[in-house]
Amino acid sequence: MKLALALIAMISAGCGIDTAAPAPGGTGGIAGGGGGGGGGGGGGGGDPGGSGGPGTTNDGDPGDGTGPVTSVSGHIAANAKWVDVIHIVGDLTIDAGVTLQVAAGTTVDLAAGTSITVLGTLDIQGVQASKVVFRWATPGENWYGIAIPGGGSMTASYLVQVGGGTTISAEGSVTLVDTQMSHAGGDFLVMSGGTLNMTYSAIGLEPGQHDSTHCDMHVGGPVAITATHSNFSTSSYGIMFYGGSNADFRSTNWFGNAIDIDRGGAAVTGNFSGSYFASGAPSYVGFTMQDMATKRVVDAGVR
């Protein structure tokens, strides 16, 4: 069953995943193999050929990767490591109990409509001088994103993620540090459950740049959120905040959004102290807004 597509209504359901044996050797080998997976149609709403496409500077993408190219799809059933250039040509699942490491400098191109479901662990190990890139294979043709359901975990440092978002559900866990995200086909970071720990990261682009993302974060259900020292920008909504209590959004920047925070009717609470809102800080019962910044917080966003 294609868990990645069943998590949120805005992502279309798809067919089952074809299996493909990982390369031998366990950790340190390239996982996956050839063969197509059952992917749905590509999402729309990208920015083909314009600002924000892969290879441009404003979305953080350093450009095409170098080194050998390996095509993958299906299941990763043993510990493995990705290096150089990976082409995801069909839906991919990291099985429970399995760890996939992605080495610094690796470029992962995802075909339109493909997805990654993390039942085990996805460990993305970028560094400032050599980032990891997960991006659409063709600018403007969205992939369906990374899904982390119960039992799955994802950690990422210096990741650039373009063209597909992330969903967290049940007891899934995601940690993002120095990560730049943009150009989802709909909402980028969607939580219906689980835990998010995000620091020094950004969803969206700088003012004046075009981003297809509808909502930087869409939150509902019982969740635990720490998202500090980060930027939320250039979308229709910075966050649709419909679930969660005691969320930590301190020292964040909110700019270029049509609406920064839409709380709806939910009884949610959060701390936004020390943050900057270009359109003025919203006033909601249950929100803590102390020592607010009058200009963008310098100590926020990718370092």
Coordinates of C-alpha atoms in Angstrom, one line a residue:
M1 CA 0.0 0.0 0.0
K2 CA 1.3 3.4 -0.9
L3 CA 1.5 4.9 2.6
A4 CA 3.0 8.1 1.4
L5 CA -0.1 9.0 -0.6
A6 CA -2.6 8.0 2.0
L7 CA -1.5 10.3 4.7
I8 CA -3.1 13.6 3.4
A9 CA -6.1 14.2 1.2
M10 CA -4.3 16.6 -1.1
I11 CA -1.9 13.9 -2.2
S12 CA -3.4 11.5 -4.7
A13 CA -3.6 7.8 -3.9
G14 CA -1.5 5.5 -6.0
C15 CA -0.7 1.9 -6.8
G16 CA 1.5 -0.6 -4.9
I17 CA 5.3 -0.4 -5.0
D18 CA 7.3 -2.7 -7.1
T19 CA 10.0 -4.5 -5.2
A20 CA 13.7 -4.2 -6.1
A21 CA 16.5 -5.8 -4.2
P22 CA 19.1 -3.5 -2.7
A23 CA 22.7 -3.7 -3.8
P24 CA 24.7 -6.2 -1.8
G25 CA 27.0 -5.1 0.9
G26 CA 24.6 -3.5 3.4
T27 CA 25.8 -0.2 4.8
G28 CA 28.1 1.6 2.4
G29 CA 26.4 0.1 -0.7
I30 CA 24.0 1.9 -3.1
A31 CA 20.5 0.7 -2.3
G32 CA 17.8 -0.1 -4.7
G33 CA 17.9 -1.1 -8.3
G34 CA 16.3 -0.5 -11.7
G35 CA 12.7 -1.1 -12.4
G36 CA 9.7 1.1 -12.3
G37 CA 7.5 1.6 -9.4
G38 CA 3.8 2.5 -9.6
G39 CA 3.7 6.3 -9.4
G40 CA 0.8 8.6 -9.8
G41 CA 0.7 11.6 -12.1
G42 CA 3.1 14.4 -11.4
G43 CA 1.8 17.3 -9.3
G44 CA 1.5 20.7 -10.9
G45 CA 2.2 24.2 -9.7
G46 CA 6.0 24.4 -10.2
D47 CA 8.0 27.1 -11.8
P48 CA 9.5 25.6 -14.9
G49 CA 12.3 27.5 -16.5
G50 CA 11.8 30.5 -14.1
S51 CA 13.1 31.6 -10.8
G52 CA 13.3 28.8 -8.3
G53 CA 14.0 25.9 -10.7
P54 CA 16.8 23.4 -10.0
G55 CA 20.2 24.9 -10.7
T56 CA 19.3 28.4 -9.7
T57 CA 20.6 30.1 -6.6
N58 CA 17.4 31.3 -4.9
D59 CA 16.1 27.9 -3.9
G60 CA 19.5 26.7 -2.5
D61 CA 20.0 24.0 -5.2
P62 CA 23.7 23.9 -6.2
G63 CA 22.9 22.4 -9.6
D64 CA 23.3 19.0 -11.2
G65 CA 25.2 16.4 -9.2
T66 CA 28.4 14.8 -10.3
G67 CA 29.7 11.2 -10.3
P68 CA 28.1 7.9 -11.2
V69 CA 24.3 7.7 -11.5
T70 CA 22.2 5.0 -9.9
S71 CA 18.5 4.5 -10.6
V72 CA 16.4 3.2 -7.7
S73 CA 12.8 2.2 -6.9
G74 CA 11.0 -0.3 -4.8
H75 CA 12.1 -1.4 -1.3
I76 CA 15.3 -0.8 0.6
A77 CA 15.5 -3.9 2.8
A78 CA 19.0 -3.7 4.2
N79 CA 21.2 -0.9 5.6
A80 CA 22.7 1.2 2.8
K81 CA 24.4 4.5 1.8
W82 CA 23.7 6.7 -1.1
V83 CA 26.5 8.8 -2.8
D84 CA 27.0 10.7 -6.0
V85 CA 23.8 10.9 -8.1
I86 CA 20.6 9.0 -7.4
H87 CA 17.6 8.9 -9.8
I88 CA 14.4 7.8 -8.1
V89 CA 12.4 6.4 -11.0
G90 CA 9.5 4.8 -9.0
D91 CA 8.1 4.8 -5.5
L92 CA 10.6 4.0 -2.8
T93 CA 10.1 2.5 0.7
I94 CA 12.8 2.3 3.4
D95 CA 11.7 -0.8 5.3
A96 CA 11.2 -0.9 9.1
G97 CA 14.5 -1.5 10.9
V98 CA 16.6 -0.3 8.0
T99 CA 18.8 2.8 7.9
L100 CA 19.5 4.6 4.7
Q101 CA 22.4 7.2 4.9
V102 CA 22.7 9.9 2.3
A103 CA 26.3 11.2 2.1
A104 CA 27.2 14.8 1.9
G105 CA 27.2 16.1 -1.8
T106 CA 24.7 13.5 -3.0
T107 CA 22.1 14.7 -5.5
V108 CA 18.7 12.8 -5.5
D109 CA 16.5 13.5 -8.6
L110 CA 12.9 12.3 -8.2
A111 CA 10.7 11.6 -11.2
A112 CA 7.3 13.3 -11.3
G113 CA 4.7 11.5 -9.1
T114 CA 7.2 9.4 -7.2
S115 CA 7.4 9.3 -3.4
I116 CA 9.5 8.1 -0.5
T117 CA 8.0 6.3 2.5
V118 CA 10.2 6.0 5.6
L119 CA 9.3 3.1 7.8
G120 CA 12.9 2.8 9.1
T121 CA 15.4 5.6 9.3
L122 CA 16.5 8.2 6.6
D123 CA 19.7 9.9 7.7
I124 CA 20.7 12.8 5.5
Q125 CA 24.3 13.9 6.2
G126 CA 24.9 17.2 4.3
V127 CA 27.4 19.7 5.5
Q128 CA 27.7 23.4 4.8
A129 CA 30.3 23.0 2.0
S130 CA 28.6 20.0 0.5
K131 CA 24.9 19.9 0.8
V132 CA 22.5 17.0 0.0
V133 CA 19.8 17.8 -2.6
F134 CA 16.4 16.1 -3.1
R135 CA 14.8 17.8 -6.1
W136 CA 12.4 17.3 -9.0
A137 CA 14.0 15.6 -11.9
T138 CA 12.3 18.0 -14.3
P139 CA 11.6 21.6 -13.1
G140 CA 7.9 22.2 -12.5
E141 CA 7.0 18.4 -12.4
N142 CA 6.4 17.8 -8.7
W143 CA 7.2 14.6 -6.9
Y144 CA 4.8 13.5 -4.1
G145 CA 7.2 14.0 -1.2
I146 CA 8.6 12.1 1.8
A147 CA 6.2 10.4 4.2
I148 CA 7.2 9.5 7.7
P149 CA 4.5 7.5 9.4
G150 CA 4.6 5.7 12.8
G151 CA 7.9 3.9 13.4
G152 CA 9.7 6.0 10.8
S153 CA 12.3 8.7 11.4
M154 CA 14.2 11.2 9.3
T155 CA 17.1 13.4 10.3
A156 CA 18.6 15.9 7.9
S157 CA 21.5 18.4 8.0
Y158 CA 22.1 20.9 5.2
L159 CA 19.4 19.4 3.0
V160 CA 18.0 21.3 0.0
Q161 CA 14.5 19.9 -0.8
V162 CA 12.8 21.2 -3.9
G163 CA 9.6 20.1 -5.7
G164 CA 8.1 17.8 -3.0
G165 CA 7.2 18.2 0.6
T166 CA 7.2 16.1 3.8
T167 CA 4.3 14.5 5.8
I168 CA 4.6 13.3 9.4
S169 CA 1.9 11.1 10.9
A170 CA 1.2 8.9 13.9
E171 CA 4.5 8.6 15.8
G172 CA 6.8 9.6 13.0
S173 CA 9.7 11.8 13.9
V174 CA 11.6 14.4 11.8
T175 CA 14.7 16.5 12.7
L176 CA 15.8 19.2 10.3
V177 CA 18.8 21.4 10.8
D178 CA 20.1 24.0 8.2
T179 CA 17.5 22.7 5.7
Q180 CA 16.1 24.8 2.8
M181 CA 12.7 23.8 1.4
S182 CA 10.5 25.1 -1.4
H183 CA 8.3 24.4 -4.4
A184 CA 5.8 21.9 -3.1
G185 CA 2.8 21.1 -5.3
G186 CA 0.6 22.0 -2.4
D187 CA 1.5 22.3 1.3
F188 CA 5.1 21.6 2.2
L189 CA 5.4 20.2 5.7
V190 CA 2.2 18.5 6.8
M191 CA 1.6 17.0 10.3
S192 CA -1.3 14.9 11.4
G193 CA 0.7 13.5 14.3
G194 CA 4.3 12.8 15.4
T195 CA 7.2 15.0 16.3
L196 CA 9.0 17.8 14.5
N197 CA 12.3 19.4 15.6
M198 CA 13.4 22.0 13.1
T199 CA 16.1 24.6 13.7
Y200 CA 18.0 27.0 11.5
S201 CA 15.9 26.1 8.5
A202 CA 13.6 27.7 5.9
I203 CA 10.4 26.9 4.1
G204 CA 10.0 29.3 1.3
L205 CA 12.2 31.8 -0.6
E206 CA 13.3 35.4 -0.2
P207 CA 10.9 38.2 -1.1
G208 CA 10.3 38.7 -4.8
Q209 CA 10.9 35.1 -5.6
H210 CA 8.2 32.8 -6.9
D211 CA 7.3 29.7 -4.8
S212 CA 4.6 27.3 -5.7
T213 CA 4.0 26.1 -2.1
H214 CA 0.5 26.8 -0.9
C215 CA 1.2 26.5 2.9
D216 CA 4.7 26.2 4.5
M217 CA 3.2 24.1 7.3
H218 CA -0.2 22.5 7.7
V219 CA -0.7 21.1 11.2
G220 CA -3.6 19.1 12.6
G221 CA -4.0 16.4 15.3
P222 CA -1.9 15.6 18.3
V223 CA 1.7 16.8 17.4
A224 CA 4.8 18.0 19.1
I225 CA 6.5 20.9 17.4
T226 CA 9.8 22.7 17.9
A227 CA 10.5 25.0 14.9
T228 CA 12.9 27.7 16.1
H229 CA 15.4 30.0 14.4
S230 CA 13.8 29.4 11.1
N231 CA 12.1 31.3 8.2
F232 CA 8.5 30.8 6.9
S233 CA 8.0 32.8 3.8
T234 CA 6.5 33.4 0.3
S235 CA 3.4 31.2 0.5
S236 CA -0.3 31.7 0.7
Y237 CA -0.1 30.6 4.3
G238 CA 3.0 30.5 6.6
I239 CA 1.1 28.0 8.8
M240 CA -2.3 26.5 9.0
F241 CA -2.2 25.8 12.7
Y242 CA -5.1 23.5 13.4
G243 CA -3.6 21.2 16.0
G244 CA -1.0 20.9 18.7
S245 CA -0.3 22.6 22.0
N246 CA 2.8 24.4 23.5
A247 CA 4.4 24.5 20.0
D248 CA 7.8 26.3 20.1
F249 CA 8.2 28.9 17.3
R250 CA 10.6 31.3 19.0
S251 CA 13.1 33.4 17.1
T252 CA 11.5 32.9 13.7
N253 CA 10.9 35.1 10.7
W254 CA 7.5 35.4 8.8
F255 CA 7.5 37.4 5.6
G256 CA 6.1 37.4 2.1
N257 CA 3.0 35.2 3.0
A258 CA -0.5 36.3 2.2
I259 CA -1.4 35.1 5.7
D260 CA 1.2 34.2 8.3
I261 CA -0.8 32.2 10.7
D262 CA -4.3 30.8 10.2
R263 CA -5.4 29.3 13.5
G264 CA -8.9 28.4 12.4
G265 CA -11.2 27.4 15.3
A266 CA -8.8 25.1 16.9
A267 CA -7.7 25.6 20.5
V268 CA -3.9 25.5 19.8
T269 CA -1.1 27.2 21.7
G270 CA 2.4 28.2 20.8
N271 CA 5.2 30.5 21.8
F272 CA 6.4 32.9 19.1
S273 CA 8.5 35.2 21.3
G274 CA 11.4 37.0 19.8
S275 CA 10.1 36.5 16.3
Y276 CA 9.6 38.9 13.4
F277 CA 6.3 39.3 11.4
A278 CA 6.6 41.6 8.4
S279 CA 2.9 42.1 8.4
G280 CA 2.6 42.5 12.2
A281 CA 2.3 39.8 14.8
P282 CA -1.2 38.2 15.0
S283 CA -3.1 38.3 18.2
Y284 CA -4.6 35.0 19.3
V285 CA -5.6 33.6 22.7
G286 CA -3.0 31.0 23.7
F287 CA -0.2 32.5 21.7
T288 CA 2.8 34.0 23.5
M289 CA 4.3 37.0 21.8
Q290 CA 7.0 38.6 24.0
D291 CA 10.0 40.7 23.1
M292 CA 9.0 40.7 19.4
A293 CA 11.6 41.7 16.8
T294 CA 11.2 44.8 14.8
K295 CA 13.3 43.5 11.9
R296 CA 14.3 40.1 10.6
V297 CA 15.9 37.9 13.2
V298 CA 19.5 37.5 12.1
D299 CA 20.0 34.2 13.9
A300 CA 17.3 32.4 11.8
G301 CA 17.3 30.5 8.6
V302 CA 20.0 28.3 7.1
R303 CA 23.5 29.1 8.3

